[in-house]
XYZ file of C-alpha atoms in Angstrom:
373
model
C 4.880 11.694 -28.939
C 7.167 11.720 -26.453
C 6.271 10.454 -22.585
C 5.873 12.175 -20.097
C 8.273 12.002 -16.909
C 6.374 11.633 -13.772
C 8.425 12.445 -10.693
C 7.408 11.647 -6.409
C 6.814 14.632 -4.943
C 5.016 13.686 -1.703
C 4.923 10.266 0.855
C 2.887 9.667 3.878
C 2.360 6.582 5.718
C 0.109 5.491 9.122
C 1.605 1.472 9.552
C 2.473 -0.587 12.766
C 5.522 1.251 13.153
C 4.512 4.834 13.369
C 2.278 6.951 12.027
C 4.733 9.232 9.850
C 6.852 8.744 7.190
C 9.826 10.433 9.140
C 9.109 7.891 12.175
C 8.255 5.125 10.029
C 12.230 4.945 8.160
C 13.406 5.682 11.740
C 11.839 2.252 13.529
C 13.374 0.531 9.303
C 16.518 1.798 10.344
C 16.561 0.431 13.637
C 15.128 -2.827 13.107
C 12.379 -2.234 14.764
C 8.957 -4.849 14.838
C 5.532 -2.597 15.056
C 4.350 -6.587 15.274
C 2.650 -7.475 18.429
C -0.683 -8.809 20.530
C -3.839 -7.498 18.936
C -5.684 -4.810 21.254
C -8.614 -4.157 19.198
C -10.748 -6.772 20.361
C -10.622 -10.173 22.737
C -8.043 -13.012 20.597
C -8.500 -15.893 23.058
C -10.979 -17.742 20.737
C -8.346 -17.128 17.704
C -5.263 -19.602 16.585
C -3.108 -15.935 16.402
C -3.237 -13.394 18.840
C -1.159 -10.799 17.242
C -0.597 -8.891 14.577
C 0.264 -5.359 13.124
C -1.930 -2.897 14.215
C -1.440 1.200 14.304
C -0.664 2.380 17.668
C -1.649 6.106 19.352
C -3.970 6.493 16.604
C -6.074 9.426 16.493
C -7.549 10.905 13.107
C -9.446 13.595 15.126
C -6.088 15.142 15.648
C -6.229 16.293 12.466
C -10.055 15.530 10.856
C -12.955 17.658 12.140
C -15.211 14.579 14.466
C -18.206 14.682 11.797
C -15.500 13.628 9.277
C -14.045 10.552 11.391
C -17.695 9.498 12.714
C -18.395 9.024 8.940
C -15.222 7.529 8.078
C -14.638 3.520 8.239
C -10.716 2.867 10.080
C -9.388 2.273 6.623
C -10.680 5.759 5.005
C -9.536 7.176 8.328
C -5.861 5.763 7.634
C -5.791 7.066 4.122
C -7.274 10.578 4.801
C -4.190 11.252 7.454
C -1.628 9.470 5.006
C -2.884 11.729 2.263
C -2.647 14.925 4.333
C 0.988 14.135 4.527
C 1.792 12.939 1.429
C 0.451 16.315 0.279
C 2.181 18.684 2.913
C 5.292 16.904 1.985
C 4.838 18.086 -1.340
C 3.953 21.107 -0.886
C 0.074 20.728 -2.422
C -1.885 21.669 0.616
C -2.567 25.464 -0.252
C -4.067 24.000 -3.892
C -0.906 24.931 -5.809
C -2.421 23.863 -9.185
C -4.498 25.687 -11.650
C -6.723 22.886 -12.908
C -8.586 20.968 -10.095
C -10.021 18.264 -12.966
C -5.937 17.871 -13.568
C -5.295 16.683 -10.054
C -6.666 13.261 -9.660
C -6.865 10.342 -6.537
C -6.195 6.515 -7.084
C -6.618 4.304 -3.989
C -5.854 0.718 -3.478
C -7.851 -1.400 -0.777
C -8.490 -5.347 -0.497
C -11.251 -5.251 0.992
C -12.280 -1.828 1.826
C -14.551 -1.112 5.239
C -14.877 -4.716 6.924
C -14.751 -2.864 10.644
C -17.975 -0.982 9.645
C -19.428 -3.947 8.208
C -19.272 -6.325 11.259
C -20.201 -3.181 13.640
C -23.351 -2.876 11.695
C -24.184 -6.247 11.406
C -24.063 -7.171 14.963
C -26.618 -4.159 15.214
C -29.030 -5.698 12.452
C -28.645 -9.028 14.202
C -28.934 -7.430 18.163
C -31.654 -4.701 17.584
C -32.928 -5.203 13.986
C -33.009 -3.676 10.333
C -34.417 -0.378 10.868
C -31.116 0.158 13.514
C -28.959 -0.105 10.375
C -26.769 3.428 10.234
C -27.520 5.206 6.655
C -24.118 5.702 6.559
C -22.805 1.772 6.224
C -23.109 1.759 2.573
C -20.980 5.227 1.893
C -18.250 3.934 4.789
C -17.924 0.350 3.666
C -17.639 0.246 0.247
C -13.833 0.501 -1.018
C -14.150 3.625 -3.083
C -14.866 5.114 0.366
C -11.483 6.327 1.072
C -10.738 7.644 -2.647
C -14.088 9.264 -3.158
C -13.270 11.222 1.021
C -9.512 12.208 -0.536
C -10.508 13.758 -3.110
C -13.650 15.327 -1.427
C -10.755 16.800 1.291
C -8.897 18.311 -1.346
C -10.903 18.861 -3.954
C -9.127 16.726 -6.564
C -11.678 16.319 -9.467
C -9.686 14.579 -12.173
C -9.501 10.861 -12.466
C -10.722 9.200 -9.255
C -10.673 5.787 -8.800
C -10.298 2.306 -6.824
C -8.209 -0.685 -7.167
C -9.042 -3.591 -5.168
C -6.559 -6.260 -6.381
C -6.188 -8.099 -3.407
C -2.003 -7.367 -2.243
C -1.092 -5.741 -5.421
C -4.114 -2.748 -5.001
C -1.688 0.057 -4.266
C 0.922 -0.915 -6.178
C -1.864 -0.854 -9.198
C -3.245 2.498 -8.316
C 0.195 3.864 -8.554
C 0.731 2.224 -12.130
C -2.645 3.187 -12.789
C -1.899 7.200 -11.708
C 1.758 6.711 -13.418
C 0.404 5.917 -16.318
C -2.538 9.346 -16.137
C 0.042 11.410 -15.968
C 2.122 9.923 -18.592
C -0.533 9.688 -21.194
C -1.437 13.660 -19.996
C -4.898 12.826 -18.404
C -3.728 14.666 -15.477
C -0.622 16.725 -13.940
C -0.986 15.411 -10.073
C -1.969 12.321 -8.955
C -2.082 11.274 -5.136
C -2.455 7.629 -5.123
C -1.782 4.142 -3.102
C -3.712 2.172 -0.356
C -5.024 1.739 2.645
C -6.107 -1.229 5.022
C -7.728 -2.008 8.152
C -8.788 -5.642 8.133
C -7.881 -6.238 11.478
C -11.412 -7.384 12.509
C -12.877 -10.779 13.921
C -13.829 -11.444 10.464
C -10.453 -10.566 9.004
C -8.184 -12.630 11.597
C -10.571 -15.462 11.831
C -10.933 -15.726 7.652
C -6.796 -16.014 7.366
C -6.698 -18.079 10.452
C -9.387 -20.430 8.697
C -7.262 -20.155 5.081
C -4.012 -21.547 7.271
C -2.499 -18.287 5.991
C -1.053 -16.596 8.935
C 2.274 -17.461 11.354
C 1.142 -18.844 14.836
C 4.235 -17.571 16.735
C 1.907 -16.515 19.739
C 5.111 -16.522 21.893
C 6.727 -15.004 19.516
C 5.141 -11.719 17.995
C 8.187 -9.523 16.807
C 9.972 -12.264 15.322
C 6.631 -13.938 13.522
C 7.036 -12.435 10.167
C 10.414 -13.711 8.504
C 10.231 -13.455 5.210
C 12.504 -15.838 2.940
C 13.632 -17.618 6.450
C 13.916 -21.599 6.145
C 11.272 -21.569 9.414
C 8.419 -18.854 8.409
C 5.494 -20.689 8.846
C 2.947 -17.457 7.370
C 2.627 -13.823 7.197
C 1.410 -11.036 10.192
C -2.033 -9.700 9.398
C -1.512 -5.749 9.633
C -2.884 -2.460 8.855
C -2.190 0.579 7.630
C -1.762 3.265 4.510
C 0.750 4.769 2.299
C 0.010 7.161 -0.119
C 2.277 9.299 -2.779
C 1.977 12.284 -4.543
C 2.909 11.569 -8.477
C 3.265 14.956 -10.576
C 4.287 15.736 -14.088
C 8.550 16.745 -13.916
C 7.420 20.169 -15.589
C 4.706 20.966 -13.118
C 6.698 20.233 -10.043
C 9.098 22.128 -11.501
C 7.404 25.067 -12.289
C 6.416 25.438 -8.761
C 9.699 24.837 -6.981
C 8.478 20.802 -5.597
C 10.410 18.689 -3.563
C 11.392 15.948 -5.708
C 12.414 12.071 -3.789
C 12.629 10.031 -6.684
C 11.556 9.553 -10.632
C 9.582 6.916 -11.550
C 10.373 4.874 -14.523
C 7.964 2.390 -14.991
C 5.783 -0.172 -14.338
C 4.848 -3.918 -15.478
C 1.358 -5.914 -14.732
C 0.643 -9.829 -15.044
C -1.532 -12.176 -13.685
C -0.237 -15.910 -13.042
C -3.446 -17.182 -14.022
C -3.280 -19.992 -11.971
C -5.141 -20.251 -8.462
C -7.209 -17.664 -6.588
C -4.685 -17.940 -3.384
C -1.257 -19.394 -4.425
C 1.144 -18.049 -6.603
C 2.266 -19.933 -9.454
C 5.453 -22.386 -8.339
C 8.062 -21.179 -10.866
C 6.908 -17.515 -10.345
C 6.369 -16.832 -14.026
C 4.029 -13.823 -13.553
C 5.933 -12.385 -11.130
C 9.036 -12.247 -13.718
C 7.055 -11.525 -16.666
C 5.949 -8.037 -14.538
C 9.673 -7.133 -13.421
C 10.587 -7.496 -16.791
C 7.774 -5.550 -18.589
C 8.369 -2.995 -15.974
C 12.608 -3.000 -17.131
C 11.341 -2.937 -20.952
C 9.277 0.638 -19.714
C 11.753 2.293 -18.061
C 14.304 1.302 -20.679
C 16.235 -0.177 -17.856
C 18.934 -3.365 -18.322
C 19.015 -5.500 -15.715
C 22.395 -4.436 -15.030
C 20.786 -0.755 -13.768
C 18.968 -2.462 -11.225
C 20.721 -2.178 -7.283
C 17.881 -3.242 -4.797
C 14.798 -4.774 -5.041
C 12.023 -4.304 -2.469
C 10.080 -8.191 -2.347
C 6.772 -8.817 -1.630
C 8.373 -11.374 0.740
C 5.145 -12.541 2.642
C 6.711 -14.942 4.726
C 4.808 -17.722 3.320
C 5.924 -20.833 2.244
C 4.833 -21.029 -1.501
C 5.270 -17.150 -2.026
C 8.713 -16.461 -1.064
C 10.060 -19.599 -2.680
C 7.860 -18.295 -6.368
C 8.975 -15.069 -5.460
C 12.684 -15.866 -5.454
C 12.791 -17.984 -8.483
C 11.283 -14.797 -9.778
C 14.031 -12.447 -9.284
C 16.468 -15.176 -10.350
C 14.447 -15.317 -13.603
C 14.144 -11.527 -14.735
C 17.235 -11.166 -13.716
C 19.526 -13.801 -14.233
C 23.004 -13.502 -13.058
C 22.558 -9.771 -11.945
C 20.421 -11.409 -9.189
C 23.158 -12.838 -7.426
C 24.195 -9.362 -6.839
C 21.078 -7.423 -6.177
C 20.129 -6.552 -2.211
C 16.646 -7.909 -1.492
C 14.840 -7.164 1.425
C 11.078 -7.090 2.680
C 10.043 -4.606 4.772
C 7.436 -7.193 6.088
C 9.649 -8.310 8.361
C 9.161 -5.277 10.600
C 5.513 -4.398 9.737
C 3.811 -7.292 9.230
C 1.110 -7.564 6.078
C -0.516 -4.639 5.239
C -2.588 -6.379 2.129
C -3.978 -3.883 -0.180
C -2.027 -0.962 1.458
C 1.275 -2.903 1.046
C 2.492 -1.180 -2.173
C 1.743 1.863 -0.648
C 3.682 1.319 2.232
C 6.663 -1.310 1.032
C 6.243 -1.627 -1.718
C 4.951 -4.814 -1.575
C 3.210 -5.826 -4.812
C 6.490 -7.514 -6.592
C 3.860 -9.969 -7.106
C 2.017 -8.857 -10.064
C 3.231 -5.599 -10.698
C 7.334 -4.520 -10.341
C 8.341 -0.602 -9.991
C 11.575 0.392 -11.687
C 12.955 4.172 -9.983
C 16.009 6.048 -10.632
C 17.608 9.024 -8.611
C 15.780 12.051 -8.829
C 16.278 14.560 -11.395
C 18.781 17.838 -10.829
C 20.594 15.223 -8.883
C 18.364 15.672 -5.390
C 18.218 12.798 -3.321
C 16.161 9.118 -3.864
C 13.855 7.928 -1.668
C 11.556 4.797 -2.049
């Protein structure tokens, strides 16, 4: 039987740079940093100070206020990327004719850790029976897929990824591959993020994980730079819409970009570091050549993971070198970390940024519109 092509039909972002995918490639463009000192709460107690938080953020904008009140910051980010994603592609009216077809995957690390410590701190001040009934349903990280689909009343294959960095990027091979194998003809999937918390900056700062340019915010996250000393905790979303070629074409969608196939590995080596020699990373950008049917010779651009860490960029660049021998030499690599800081599970959503352990191979769209990734 022959696969199935699945095609992008929709993108919407919230990240430090803006809170729109239009806005967001205008501040790439630019050069722009969305890096810089941490507003949410009081730093001076912290080694870091700053990081990558969204700015003029207001879900209520365009989410009724019973919807936000019940909504942990991460679900919050993924609700408005999803509205986005889906008015880009045209969705929002319920263009399909089988709501079990149309499905939600969504990637997060960690999932609600604001609503966590807020309710905590309320157990600890005022006592158990203070505890909101709602903590449970906001916190845990099938919170934001299980409120997508809920919005827009997607009841085929809903779930969540929490794979640490690579959580979109896997709920995107995970809704790739749904639509492929004909569980579904839509599938709005990637990750969201909001781990910008005392919790969240003091357990990197305690791991030795993050850069300590105080004086420096904008210019703290350098990935693959002989002087990056760690990567910029951030937050955020991205989400896509994925649809069967023959669906979006049978109801006149936008198309950006085809996608071609994915690879997944685990290094199966540490629970923090990547392995030296980067041999999962190049064992997934190869698998993920072998599925598009891709030679390395196709390949023009890769989008790293680039962290800005010392043991990740360094695995991460054997990597490439290693899948792709002496094509690498001539292949533009960039990290889009360098303006936006680290968005952790919502990275592939967003950068991509889950080289790591899964790689994304793309070609321009089909009837020749143009690519966009």
């Amino acid at each position: 039987m022959s696969r199935r092509r699945v095609v992008i039909t929709g993108l919407g972002t919230v990240n430090p740079l803006a809170n729109d995918v239009g806005g967001f490639w205008k501040g790439l463009l630019a050069g722009k940093s969305g890096i810089g000192p941490i507003t949410q709460f009081n730093t001076s107690a912290f080694k870091v100070h700053f990081g990558g938080e969204v700015k003029d953020f207001h879900p209520e904008a365009q989410l009724d206020s019973k919807t936000v009140r019940r909504l942990d910051r991460f679900a919050q980010f993924a609700m408005l990327a999803s509205i986005e994603a889906m008015r880009d592609s045209g969705l929002t009216d319920a263009k399909w004719s089988d709501p079990f077809r149309c499905g939600v995957m969504l990637g997060s690390g960690i999932g609600g850790l604001n609503e966590y410590e807020d309710q905590h701190s309320i157990y600890r001040d005022r006592g158990p029976s203070k505890i909101s009934p709602f903590v449970i349903p906001k916190m845990i990280a099938n919170a934001a897929a299980g409120n997508v689909s809920i919005h827009f009343g997607m009841a085929g294959p809903n779930t969540a990824v929490s794979t640490a960095c690579a959580s979109a990027s896997n709920a995107i091979a995970d809704a790739y591959r749904a639509i492929q194998h004909d569980y579904a003809d839509v599938m709005l999937c990637g990750g969201a993020e909001a781990a910008i918390t005392p919790m969240g900056l003091g357990g990197f700062c305690a791991a030795r994980a993050l850069s300590q340019r105080n004086d420096d915010p904008a210019g703290a996250s350098r990935p693959f730079d002989r002087e990056r000393d760690g990567f910029v905790l951030s937050e955020g979303a991205g989400m896509v819409v994925l649809e069967d070629l023959e669906h979006a074409r049978k109801r006149g969608a936008p198309v950006h970009a085809e996608l071609l196939g994915v690879g997944c590995t685990a290094d199966a080596y540490h629970v923090t570091a990547p392995h030296p020699d980067g041999v999962g990373a190049q064992k997934a950008m190869e698998l993920a050549l072998r599925d598009a049917r891709l030679n390395p010779s196709d390949v023009q651009y890769v989008n790293a993971h680039g962290t800005s860490t010392e043991l990740g960029d360094v695995g991460e660049t054997k990597a490439i070198k290693q899948a792709f021998g002496e094509r690498a030499r001539k292949l533009a690599v960039s990290s889009t970390k360098s303006m936006i800081g680290h968005l952790l599970g919502a990275s592939g959503g967003v950068g991509p940024g889950g080289v790591r352990p899964i790689a994304a191979a793309s070609r321009p769209a089909p009837d020749h519109q143009p690519a966009t990734s």
